[in-house]
Short mmCIF file of C-alpha atoms in Angstrom, two decimals:
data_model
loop_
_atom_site.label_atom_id
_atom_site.label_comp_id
_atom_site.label_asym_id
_atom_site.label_seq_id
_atom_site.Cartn_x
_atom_site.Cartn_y
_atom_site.Cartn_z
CA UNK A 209 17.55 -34.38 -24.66
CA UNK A 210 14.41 -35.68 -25.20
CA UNK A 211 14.49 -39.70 -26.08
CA UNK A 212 10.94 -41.71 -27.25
CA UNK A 213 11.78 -44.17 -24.94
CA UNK A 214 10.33 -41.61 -22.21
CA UNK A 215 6.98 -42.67 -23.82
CA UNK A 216 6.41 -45.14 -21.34
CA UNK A 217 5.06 -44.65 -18.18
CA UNK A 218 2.38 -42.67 -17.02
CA UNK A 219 2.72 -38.92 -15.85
CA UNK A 220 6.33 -38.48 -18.08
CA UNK A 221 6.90 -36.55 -20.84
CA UNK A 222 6.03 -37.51 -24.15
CA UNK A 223 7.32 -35.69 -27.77
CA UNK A 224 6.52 -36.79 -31.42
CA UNK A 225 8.39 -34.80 -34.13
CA UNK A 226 7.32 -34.43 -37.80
CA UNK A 227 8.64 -32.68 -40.87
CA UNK A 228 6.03 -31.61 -43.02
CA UNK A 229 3.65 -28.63 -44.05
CA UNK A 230 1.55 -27.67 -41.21
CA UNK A 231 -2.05 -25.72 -40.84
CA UNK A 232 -0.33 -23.51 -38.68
CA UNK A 233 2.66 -22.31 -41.10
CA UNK A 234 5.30 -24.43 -39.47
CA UNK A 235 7.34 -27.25 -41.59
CA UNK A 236 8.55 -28.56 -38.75
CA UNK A 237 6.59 -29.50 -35.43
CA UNK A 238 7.41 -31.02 -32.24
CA UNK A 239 3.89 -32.57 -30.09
CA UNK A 240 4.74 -32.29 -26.71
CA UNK A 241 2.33 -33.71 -23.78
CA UNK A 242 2.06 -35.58 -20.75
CA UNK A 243 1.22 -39.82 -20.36
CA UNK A 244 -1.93 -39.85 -19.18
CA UNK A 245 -2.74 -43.58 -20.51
CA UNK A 246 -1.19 -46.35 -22.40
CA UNK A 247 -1.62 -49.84 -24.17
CA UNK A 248 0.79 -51.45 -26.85
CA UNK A 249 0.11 -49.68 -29.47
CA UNK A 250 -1.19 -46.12 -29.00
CA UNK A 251 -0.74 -43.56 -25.80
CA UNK A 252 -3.15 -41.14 -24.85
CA UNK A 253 -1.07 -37.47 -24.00
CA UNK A 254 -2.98 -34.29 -22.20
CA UNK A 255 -1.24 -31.14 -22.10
CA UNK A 256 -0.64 -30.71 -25.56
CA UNK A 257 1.33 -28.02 -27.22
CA UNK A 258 2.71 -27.54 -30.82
CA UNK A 259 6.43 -25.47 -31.14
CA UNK A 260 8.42 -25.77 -34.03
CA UNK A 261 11.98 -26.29 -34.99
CA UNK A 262 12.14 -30.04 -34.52
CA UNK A 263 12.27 -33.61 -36.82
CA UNK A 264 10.75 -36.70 -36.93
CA UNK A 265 12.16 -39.94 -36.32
CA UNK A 266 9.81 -42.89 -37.26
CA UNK A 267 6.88 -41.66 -34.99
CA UNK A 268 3.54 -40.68 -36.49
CA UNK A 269 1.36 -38.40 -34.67
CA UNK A 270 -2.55 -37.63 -35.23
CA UNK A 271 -2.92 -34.17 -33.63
CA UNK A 272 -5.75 -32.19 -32.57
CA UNK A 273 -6.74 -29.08 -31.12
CA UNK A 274 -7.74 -31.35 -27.95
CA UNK A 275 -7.19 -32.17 -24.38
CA UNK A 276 -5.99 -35.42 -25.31
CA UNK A 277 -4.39 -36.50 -28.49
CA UNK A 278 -3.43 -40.41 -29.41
CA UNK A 279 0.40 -41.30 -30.42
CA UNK A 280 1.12 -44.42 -32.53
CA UNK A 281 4.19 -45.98 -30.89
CA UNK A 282 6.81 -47.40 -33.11
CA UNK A 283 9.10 -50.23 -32.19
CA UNK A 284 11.13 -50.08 -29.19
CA UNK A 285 14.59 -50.36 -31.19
CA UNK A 286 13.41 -47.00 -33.05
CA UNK A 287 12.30 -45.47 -29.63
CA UNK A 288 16.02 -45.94 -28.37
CA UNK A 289 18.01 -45.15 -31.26
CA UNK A 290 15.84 -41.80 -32.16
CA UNK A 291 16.70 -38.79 -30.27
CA UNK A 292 15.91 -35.21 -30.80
CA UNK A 293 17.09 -31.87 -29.07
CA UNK A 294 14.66 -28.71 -28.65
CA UNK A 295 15.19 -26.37 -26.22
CA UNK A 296 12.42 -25.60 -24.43
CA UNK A 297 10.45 -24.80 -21.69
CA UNK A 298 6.98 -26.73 -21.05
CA UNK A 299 3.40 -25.40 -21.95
CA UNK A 300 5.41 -22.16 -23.49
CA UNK A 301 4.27 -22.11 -27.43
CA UNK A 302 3.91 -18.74 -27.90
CA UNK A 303 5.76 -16.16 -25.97
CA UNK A 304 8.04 -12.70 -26.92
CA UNK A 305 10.82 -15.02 -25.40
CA UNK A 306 12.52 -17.68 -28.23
CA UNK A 307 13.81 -20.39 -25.88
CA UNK A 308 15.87 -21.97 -29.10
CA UNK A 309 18.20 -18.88 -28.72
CA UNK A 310 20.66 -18.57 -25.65
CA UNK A 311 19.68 -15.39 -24.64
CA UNK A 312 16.77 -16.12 -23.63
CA UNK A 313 18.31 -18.53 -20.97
CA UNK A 314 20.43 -15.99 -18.78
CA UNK A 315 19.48 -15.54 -14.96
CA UNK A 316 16.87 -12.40 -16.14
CA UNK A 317 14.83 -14.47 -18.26
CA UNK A 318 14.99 -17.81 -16.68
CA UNK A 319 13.69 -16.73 -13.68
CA UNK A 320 10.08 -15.38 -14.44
CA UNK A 321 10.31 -17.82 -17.42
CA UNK A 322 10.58 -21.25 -15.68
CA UNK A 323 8.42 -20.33 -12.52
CA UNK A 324 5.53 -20.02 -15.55
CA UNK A 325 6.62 -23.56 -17.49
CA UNK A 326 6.49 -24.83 -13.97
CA UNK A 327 2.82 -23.84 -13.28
CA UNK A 328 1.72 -24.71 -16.68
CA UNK A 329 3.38 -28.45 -16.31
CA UNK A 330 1.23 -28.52 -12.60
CA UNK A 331 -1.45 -27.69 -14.27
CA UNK A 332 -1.73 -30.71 -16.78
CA UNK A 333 -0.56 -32.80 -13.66
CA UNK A 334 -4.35 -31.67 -12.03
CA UNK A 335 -2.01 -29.85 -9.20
CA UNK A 336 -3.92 -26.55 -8.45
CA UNK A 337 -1.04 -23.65 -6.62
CA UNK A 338 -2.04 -22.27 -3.48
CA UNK A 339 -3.95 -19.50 -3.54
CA UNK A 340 -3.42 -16.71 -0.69
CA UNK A 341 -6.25 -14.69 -0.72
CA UNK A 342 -6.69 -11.55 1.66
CA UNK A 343 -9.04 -13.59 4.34
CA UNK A 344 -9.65 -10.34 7.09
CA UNK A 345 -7.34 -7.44 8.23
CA UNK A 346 -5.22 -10.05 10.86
CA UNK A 347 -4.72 -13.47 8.61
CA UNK A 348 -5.12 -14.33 4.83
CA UNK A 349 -7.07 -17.25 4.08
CA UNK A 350 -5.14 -19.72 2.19
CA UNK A 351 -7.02 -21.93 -0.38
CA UNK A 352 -6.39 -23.41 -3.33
CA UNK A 353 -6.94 -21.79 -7.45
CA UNK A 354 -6.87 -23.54 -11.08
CA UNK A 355 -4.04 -22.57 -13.53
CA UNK A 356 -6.95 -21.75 -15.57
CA UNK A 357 -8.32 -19.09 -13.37
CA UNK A 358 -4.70 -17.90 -12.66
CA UNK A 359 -4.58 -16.87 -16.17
CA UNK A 360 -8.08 -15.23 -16.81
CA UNK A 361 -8.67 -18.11 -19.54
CA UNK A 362 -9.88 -21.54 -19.76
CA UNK A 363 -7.86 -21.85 -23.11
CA UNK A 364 -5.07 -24.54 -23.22
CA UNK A 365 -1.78 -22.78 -22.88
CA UNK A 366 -0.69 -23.85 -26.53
CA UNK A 367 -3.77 -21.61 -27.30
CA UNK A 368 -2.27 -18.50 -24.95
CA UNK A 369 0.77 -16.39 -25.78
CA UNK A 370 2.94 -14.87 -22.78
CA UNK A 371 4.51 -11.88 -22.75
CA UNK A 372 7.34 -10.91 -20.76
CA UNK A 373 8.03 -7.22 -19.46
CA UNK A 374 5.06 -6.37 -20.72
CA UNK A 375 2.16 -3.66 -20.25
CA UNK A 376 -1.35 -4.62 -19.26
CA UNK A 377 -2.98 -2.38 -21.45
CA UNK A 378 -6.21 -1.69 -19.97
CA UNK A 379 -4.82 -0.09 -16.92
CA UNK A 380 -3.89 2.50 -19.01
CA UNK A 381 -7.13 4.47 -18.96
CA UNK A 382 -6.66 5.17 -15.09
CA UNK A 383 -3.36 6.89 -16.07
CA UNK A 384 -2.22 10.56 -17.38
CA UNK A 385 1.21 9.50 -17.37
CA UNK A 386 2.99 6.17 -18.47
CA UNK A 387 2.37 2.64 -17.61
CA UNK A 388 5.36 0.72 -16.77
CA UNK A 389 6.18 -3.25 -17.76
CA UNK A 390 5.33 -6.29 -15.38
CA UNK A 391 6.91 -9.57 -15.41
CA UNK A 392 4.17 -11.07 -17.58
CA UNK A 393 1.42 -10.03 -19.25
CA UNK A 394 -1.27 -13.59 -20.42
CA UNK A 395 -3.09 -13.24 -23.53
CA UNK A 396 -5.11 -14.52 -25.67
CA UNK A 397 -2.79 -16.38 -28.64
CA UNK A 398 -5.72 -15.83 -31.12
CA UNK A 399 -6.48 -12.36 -30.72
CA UNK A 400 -4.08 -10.73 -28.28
CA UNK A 401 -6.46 -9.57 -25.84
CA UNK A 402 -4.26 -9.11 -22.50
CA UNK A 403 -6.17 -10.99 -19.91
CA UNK A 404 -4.35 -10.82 -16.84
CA UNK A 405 -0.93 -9.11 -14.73
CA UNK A 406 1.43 -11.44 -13.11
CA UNK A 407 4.38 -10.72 -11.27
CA UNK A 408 7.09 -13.19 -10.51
CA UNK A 409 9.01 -13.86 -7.65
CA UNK A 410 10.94 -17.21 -7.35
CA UNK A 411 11.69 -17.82 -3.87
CA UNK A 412 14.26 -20.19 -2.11
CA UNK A 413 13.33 -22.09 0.95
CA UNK A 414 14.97 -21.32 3.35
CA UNK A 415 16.44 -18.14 4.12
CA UNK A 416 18.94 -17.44 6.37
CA UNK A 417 16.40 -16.85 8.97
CA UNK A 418 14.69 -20.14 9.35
CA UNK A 419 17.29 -22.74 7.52
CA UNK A 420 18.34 -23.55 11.46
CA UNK A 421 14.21 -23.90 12.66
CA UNK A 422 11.86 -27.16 11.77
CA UNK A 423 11.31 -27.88 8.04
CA UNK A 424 7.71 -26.95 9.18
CA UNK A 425 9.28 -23.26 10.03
CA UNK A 426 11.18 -23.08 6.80
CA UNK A 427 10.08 -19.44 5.00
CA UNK A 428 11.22 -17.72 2.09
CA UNK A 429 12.56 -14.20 1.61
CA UNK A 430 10.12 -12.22 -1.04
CA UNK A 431 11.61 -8.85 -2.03
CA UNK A 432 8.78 -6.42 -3.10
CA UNK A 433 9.49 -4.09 -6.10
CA UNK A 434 8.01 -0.91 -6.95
CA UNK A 435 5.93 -2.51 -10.11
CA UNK A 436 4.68 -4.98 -7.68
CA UNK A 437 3.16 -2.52 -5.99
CA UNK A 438 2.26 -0.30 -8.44
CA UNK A 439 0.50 -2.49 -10.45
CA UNK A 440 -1.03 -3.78 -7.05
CA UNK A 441 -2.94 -0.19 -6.40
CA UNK A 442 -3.71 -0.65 -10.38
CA UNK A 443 -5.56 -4.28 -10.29
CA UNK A 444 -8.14 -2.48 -7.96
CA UNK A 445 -8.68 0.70 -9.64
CA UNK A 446 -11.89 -0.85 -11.29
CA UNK A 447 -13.18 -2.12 -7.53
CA UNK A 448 -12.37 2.05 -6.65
CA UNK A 449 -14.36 2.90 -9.61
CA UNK A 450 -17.46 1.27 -9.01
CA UNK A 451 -17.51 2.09 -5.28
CA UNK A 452 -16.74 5.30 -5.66
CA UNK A 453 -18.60 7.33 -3.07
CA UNK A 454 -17.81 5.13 -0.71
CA UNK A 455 -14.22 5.22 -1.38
CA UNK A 456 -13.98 8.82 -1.25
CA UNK A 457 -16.26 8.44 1.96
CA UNK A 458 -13.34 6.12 3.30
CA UNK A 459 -10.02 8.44 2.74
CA UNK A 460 -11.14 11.89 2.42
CA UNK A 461 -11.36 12.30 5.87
CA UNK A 462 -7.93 11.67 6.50
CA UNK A 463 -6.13 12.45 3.16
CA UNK A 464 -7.85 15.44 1.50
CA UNK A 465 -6.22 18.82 3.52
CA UNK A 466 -2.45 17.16 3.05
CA UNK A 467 -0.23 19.73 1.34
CA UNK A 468 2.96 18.12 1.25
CA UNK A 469 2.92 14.39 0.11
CA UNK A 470 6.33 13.93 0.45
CA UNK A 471 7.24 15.46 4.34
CA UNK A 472 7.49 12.88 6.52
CA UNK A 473 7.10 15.84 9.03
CA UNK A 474 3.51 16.20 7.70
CA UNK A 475 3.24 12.52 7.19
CA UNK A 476 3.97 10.45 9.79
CA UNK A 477 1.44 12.29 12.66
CA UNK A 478 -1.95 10.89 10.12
CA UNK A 479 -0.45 7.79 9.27
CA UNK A 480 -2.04 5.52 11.80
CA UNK A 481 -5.64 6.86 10.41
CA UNK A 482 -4.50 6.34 6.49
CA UNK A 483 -3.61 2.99 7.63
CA UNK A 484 -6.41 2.28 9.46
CA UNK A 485 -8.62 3.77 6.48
CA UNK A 486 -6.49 1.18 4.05
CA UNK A 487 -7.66 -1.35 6.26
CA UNK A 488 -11.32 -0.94 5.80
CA UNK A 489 -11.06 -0.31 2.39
CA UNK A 490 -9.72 -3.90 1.77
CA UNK A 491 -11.32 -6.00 4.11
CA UNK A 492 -14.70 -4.10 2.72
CA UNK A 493 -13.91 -5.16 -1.23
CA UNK A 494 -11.90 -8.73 -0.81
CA UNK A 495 -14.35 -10.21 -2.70
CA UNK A 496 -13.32 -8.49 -5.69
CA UNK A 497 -9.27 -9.14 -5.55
CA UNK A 498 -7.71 -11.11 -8.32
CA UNK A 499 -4.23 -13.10 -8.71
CA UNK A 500 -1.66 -10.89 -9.01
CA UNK A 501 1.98 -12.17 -7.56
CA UNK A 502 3.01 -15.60 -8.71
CA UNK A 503 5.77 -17.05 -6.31
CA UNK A 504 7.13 -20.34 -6.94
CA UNK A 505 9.05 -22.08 -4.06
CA UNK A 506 12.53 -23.67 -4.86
CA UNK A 507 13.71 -25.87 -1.84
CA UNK A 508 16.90 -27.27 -0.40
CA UNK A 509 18.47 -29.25 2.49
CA UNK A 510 18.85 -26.30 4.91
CA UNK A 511 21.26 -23.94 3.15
CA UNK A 512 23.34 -26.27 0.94
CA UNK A 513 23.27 -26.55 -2.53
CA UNK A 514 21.24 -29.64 -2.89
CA UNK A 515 17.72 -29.81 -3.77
CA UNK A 516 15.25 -31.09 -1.38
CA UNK A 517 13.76 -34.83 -2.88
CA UNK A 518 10.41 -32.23 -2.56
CA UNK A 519 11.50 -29.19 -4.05
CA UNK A 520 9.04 -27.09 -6.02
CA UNK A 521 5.64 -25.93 -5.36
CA UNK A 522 3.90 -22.80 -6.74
CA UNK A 523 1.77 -20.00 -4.58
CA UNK A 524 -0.19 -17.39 -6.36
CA UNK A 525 -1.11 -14.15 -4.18
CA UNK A 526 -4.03 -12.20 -4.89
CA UNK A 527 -3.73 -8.25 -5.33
CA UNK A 528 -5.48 -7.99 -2.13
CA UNK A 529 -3.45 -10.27 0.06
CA UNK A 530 -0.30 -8.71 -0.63
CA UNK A 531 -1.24 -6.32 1.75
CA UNK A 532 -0.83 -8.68 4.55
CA UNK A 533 2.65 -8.37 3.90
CA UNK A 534 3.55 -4.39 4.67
CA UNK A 535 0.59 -4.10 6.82
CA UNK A 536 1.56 -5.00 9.89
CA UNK A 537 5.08 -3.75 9.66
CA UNK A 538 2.99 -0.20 8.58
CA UNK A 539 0.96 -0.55 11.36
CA UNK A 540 3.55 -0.62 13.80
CA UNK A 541 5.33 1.88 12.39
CA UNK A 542 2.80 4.30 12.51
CA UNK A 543 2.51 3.84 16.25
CA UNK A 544 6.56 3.93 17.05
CA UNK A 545 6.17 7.31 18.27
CA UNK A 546 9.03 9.17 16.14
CA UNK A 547 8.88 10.93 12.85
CA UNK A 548 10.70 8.26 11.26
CA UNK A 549 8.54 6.29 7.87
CA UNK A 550 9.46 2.63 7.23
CA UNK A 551 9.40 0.75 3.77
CA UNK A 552 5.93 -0.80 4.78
CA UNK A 553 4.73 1.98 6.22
CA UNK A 554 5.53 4.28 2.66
CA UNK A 555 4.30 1.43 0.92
CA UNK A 556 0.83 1.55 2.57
CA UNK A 557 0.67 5.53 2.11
CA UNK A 558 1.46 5.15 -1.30
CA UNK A 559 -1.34 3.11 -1.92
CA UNK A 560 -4.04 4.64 0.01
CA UNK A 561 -3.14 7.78 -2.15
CA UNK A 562 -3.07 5.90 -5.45
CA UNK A 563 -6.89 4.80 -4.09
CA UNK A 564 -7.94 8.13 -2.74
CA UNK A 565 -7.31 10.11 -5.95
CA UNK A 566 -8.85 7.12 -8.67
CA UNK A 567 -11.99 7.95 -6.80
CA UNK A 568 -11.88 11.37 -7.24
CA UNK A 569 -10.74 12.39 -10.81
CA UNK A 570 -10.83 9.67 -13.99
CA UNK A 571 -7.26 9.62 -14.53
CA UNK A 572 -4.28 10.09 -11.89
CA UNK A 573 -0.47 10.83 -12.57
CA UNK A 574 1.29 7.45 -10.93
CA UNK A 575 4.71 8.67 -10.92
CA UNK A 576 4.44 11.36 -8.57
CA UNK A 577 3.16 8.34 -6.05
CA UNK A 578 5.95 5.46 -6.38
CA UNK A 579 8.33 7.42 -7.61
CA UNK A 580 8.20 10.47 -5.46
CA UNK A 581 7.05 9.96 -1.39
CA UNK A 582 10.33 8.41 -1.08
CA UNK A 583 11.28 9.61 3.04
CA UNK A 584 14.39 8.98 2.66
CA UNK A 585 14.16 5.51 1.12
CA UNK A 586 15.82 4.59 -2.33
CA UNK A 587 13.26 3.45 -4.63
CA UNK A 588 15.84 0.26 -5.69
CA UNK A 589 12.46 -1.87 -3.94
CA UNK A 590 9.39 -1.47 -1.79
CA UNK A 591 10.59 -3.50 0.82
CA UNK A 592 12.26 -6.57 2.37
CA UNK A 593 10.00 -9.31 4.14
CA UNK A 594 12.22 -12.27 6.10
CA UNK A 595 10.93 -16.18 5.84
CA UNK A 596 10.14 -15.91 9.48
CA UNK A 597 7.26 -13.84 8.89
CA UNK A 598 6.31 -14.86 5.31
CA UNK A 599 5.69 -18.43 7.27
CA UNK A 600 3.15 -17.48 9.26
CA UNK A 601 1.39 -16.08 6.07
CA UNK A 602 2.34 -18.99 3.83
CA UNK A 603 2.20 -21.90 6.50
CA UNK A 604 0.59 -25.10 4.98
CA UNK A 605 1.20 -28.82 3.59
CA UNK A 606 2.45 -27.21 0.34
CA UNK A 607 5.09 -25.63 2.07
CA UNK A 608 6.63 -28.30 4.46
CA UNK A 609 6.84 -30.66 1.71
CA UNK A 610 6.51 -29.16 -2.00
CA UNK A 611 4.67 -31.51 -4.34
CA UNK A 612 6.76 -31.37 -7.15
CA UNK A 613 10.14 -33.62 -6.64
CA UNK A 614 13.43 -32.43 -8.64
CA UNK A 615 13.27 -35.83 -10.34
CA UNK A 616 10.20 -33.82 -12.89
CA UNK A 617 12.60 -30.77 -13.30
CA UNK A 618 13.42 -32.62 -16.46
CA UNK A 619 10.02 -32.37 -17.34
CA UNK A 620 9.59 -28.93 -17.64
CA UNK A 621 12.87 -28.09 -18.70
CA UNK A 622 13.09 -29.49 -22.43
CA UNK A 623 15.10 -30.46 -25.48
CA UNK A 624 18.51 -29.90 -23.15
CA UNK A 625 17.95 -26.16 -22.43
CA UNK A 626 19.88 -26.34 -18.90
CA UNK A 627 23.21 -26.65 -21.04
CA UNK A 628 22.14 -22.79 -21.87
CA UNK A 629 22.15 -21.50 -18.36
CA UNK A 630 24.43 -19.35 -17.04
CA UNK A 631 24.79 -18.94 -13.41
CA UNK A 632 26.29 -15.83 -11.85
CA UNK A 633 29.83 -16.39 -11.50
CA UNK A 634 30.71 -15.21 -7.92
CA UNK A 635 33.69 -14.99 -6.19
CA UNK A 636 32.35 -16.63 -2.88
CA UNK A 637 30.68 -19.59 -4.44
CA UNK A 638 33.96 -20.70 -6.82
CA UNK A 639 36.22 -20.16 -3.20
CA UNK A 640 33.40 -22.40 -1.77
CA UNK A 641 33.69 -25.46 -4.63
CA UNK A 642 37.37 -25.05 -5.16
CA UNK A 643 38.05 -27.66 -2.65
CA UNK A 644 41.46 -27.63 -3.78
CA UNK A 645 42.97 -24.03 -2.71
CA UNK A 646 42.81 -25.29 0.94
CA UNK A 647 43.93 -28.85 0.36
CA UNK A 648 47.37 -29.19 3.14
CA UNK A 649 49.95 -29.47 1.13
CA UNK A 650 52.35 -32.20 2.06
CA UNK A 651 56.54 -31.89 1.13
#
């Protein structure tokens, strides 16, 4: 529930609500922004974005398509006694996802839907994520990146429209046969031009392999699936493109007499080389990767069910650095000296094939890659990587002690939309709260 009595205070969530005809072909609007200033009589609010379905109760608003828009404050008594209820999620105005319908609240939806509310709300707070970037062949180099620049657009995110399972259009033209959905495709709200990929991955910190180490050990699980990584070899089909000689130059060598893509047999005795040939490829075009895998961070006391007082933070991988995480698992694979191929280790052929044939022919069937090669691996994911060694990729400040606290959870979430979730109902988590089934029962 959203109360105008959270108008005061800076950094909290403000909301005016009006009934009337709108410019935009709403009758009913809802202003929702951050504090950002105050005085007695007027607040200034950044992060501004219009949704509809809402009402007004004594507050006047004069909106603009701006940064910063003023509120006129009624009396305190109205502030109080006025309350209003939109579900919502914050900086999400225009999406393929309604959050005023339930649906759109299950497990599936909420959780590549929040992890992008979440960035958006950072981003009005002037909190940049961390940006992984691919750094050399050994370490990435971990910096920092701009919402803005996350999403390929300098537009406010009232002005962008997300869409969920979506395709990313433009890769198209480097396929013969069909492109599949991502978690999120960013566009542009005025004219639906797709501007950039994202996949979403919301972590917990930590996992079962580091909740016993230091907080400063702490690492989170990440789960690779198959459009991860297919969409992965597609974000650098236009670096193949422009380099292609030198691309061909690169793999060729190494990848252009195999007959039988999908024997291990055949496989496994060049893949130290393709490896090794992956290698140079991306430490020679890094400067051209692009963010690609958005993982937001939820964190608890060790393994219990309570939030950390610092619990959220948001990374953002580039398409590039997500190699650092089959690499070296690849690498060693290649070298274990049996005919056996490992979930990194297909991953990282798959890709330097995807690479090899771009450069040589316009268009290239996909399916044959990441769906076929499989070496006796389902294709249910790519593969598994533990917290212990996602820490030593993600180790910084941001991840020791998350700079979002759970008291601003309320901030993103909006209008009482956690009364719509619905958590899965398992077996070994109602034993665990049912306190009562192993209560000693006295006569």
């Amino acid at each position: 529930m959203i109360r105008h009595s959270q108008l005061i205070g800076d950094g909290v969530l403000a909301a005016a609500h009006k009934r009337e005809r709108h410019p935009f072909g709403s009758t009913r609007i809802s202003i929702v922004g951050v504090v950002k200033q105050q005085s007695e009589e007027r607040l200034t609010v950044v992060g501004l974005e219009l949704r509809g379905r809402a009402t007004f109760f004594g507050l006047t608003a004069i909106c603009a398509r701006t940064p910063a828009t003023h509120f006129f404050v009624p009396n305190r008594d109205e502030r109080m006694n006025a309350a209003v209820e939109v579900p919502g999620l914050f900086g999400i105005s225009k999406s393929n996802r309604d959050f005023s319908d339930p649906y759109y609240w299950g497990k599936n939806q909420f959780n590549s839907s929040f992890p992008l509310a979440l960035l958006c709300y950072m981003g009005t707070k002037g909190l940049d994520p961390v940006y992984i970037r691919f750094g050399s062949t050994t370490k990435p180099h971990i910096t920092s990146i701009t919402t803005s620049n996350v999403f390929g657009s300098g537009k406010d995110t009232h002005e962008l429209h997300f869409a969920f399972e979506h395709r990313f259009q433009p890769f198209e033209s480097l396929l013969q046969d069909t492109l599949k959905p991502i978690d999120l495709v960013v566009c542009d709200g005025d004219i639906g031009v797709p501007l950039r990929p994202l996949e979403v991955k919301l972590t917990t910190l930590p996992d079962g392999t580091t909740d016993q180490l230091d907080s400063s050990k702490y690492g989170a699980e990440l789960v690779i699936r198959s459009a991860t990584t297919r969409y992965m070899a597609l974000s650098m089909g236009e670096t193949v493109l422009a380099h292609r000689t030198d691309v061909k130059t690169l793999f060729q060598p190494v990848l252009g007499k195999i007959r039988n893509w999908d024997s291990a047999a055949e496989m496994k005795p060049k893949a130290a080389k393709i490896v090794s040939a992956l290698e140079s490829f991306l430490a020679q075009h890094a400067d051209t990767e692009v963010p690609l895998l958005l993982q937001p961070i939820w964190k608890t006391i060790g393994r219990s069910s309570q939030l950390d007082e610092h619990c959220l933070d948001v990374f953002v991988w580039s398409n590039f650095a997500i190699a650092h995480l089959f690499l070296g698992a690849a690498k060693s694979c290649a070298a274990d000296g049996t005919d056996k191929i490992s979930r990194p280790l297909r991953t990282a052929l798959r890709l330097a094939r995807f690479l090899s044939e771009v450069s040589e022919r316009d268009k290239v069937y996909q399916d044959p890659i990441f769906d076929g090669m499989n070496y006796d691996h389902q294709n249910d994911k790519e593969f598994a990587i533990a917290g212990t060694k996602t820490n030593a990729l993600m180790s910084c400040p941001e991840l020791t002690q998350p700079r979002i606290t759970k008291h601003e959870i309320k901030n993103v979430i909006l209008g009482g939309g956690q009364k719509w979730l619905s958590p899965e109902r398992r077996f070994d988590a109602i034993i665990y709260f049912s306190h009562d089934l192993f209560a000693t029962e006295h006569s």
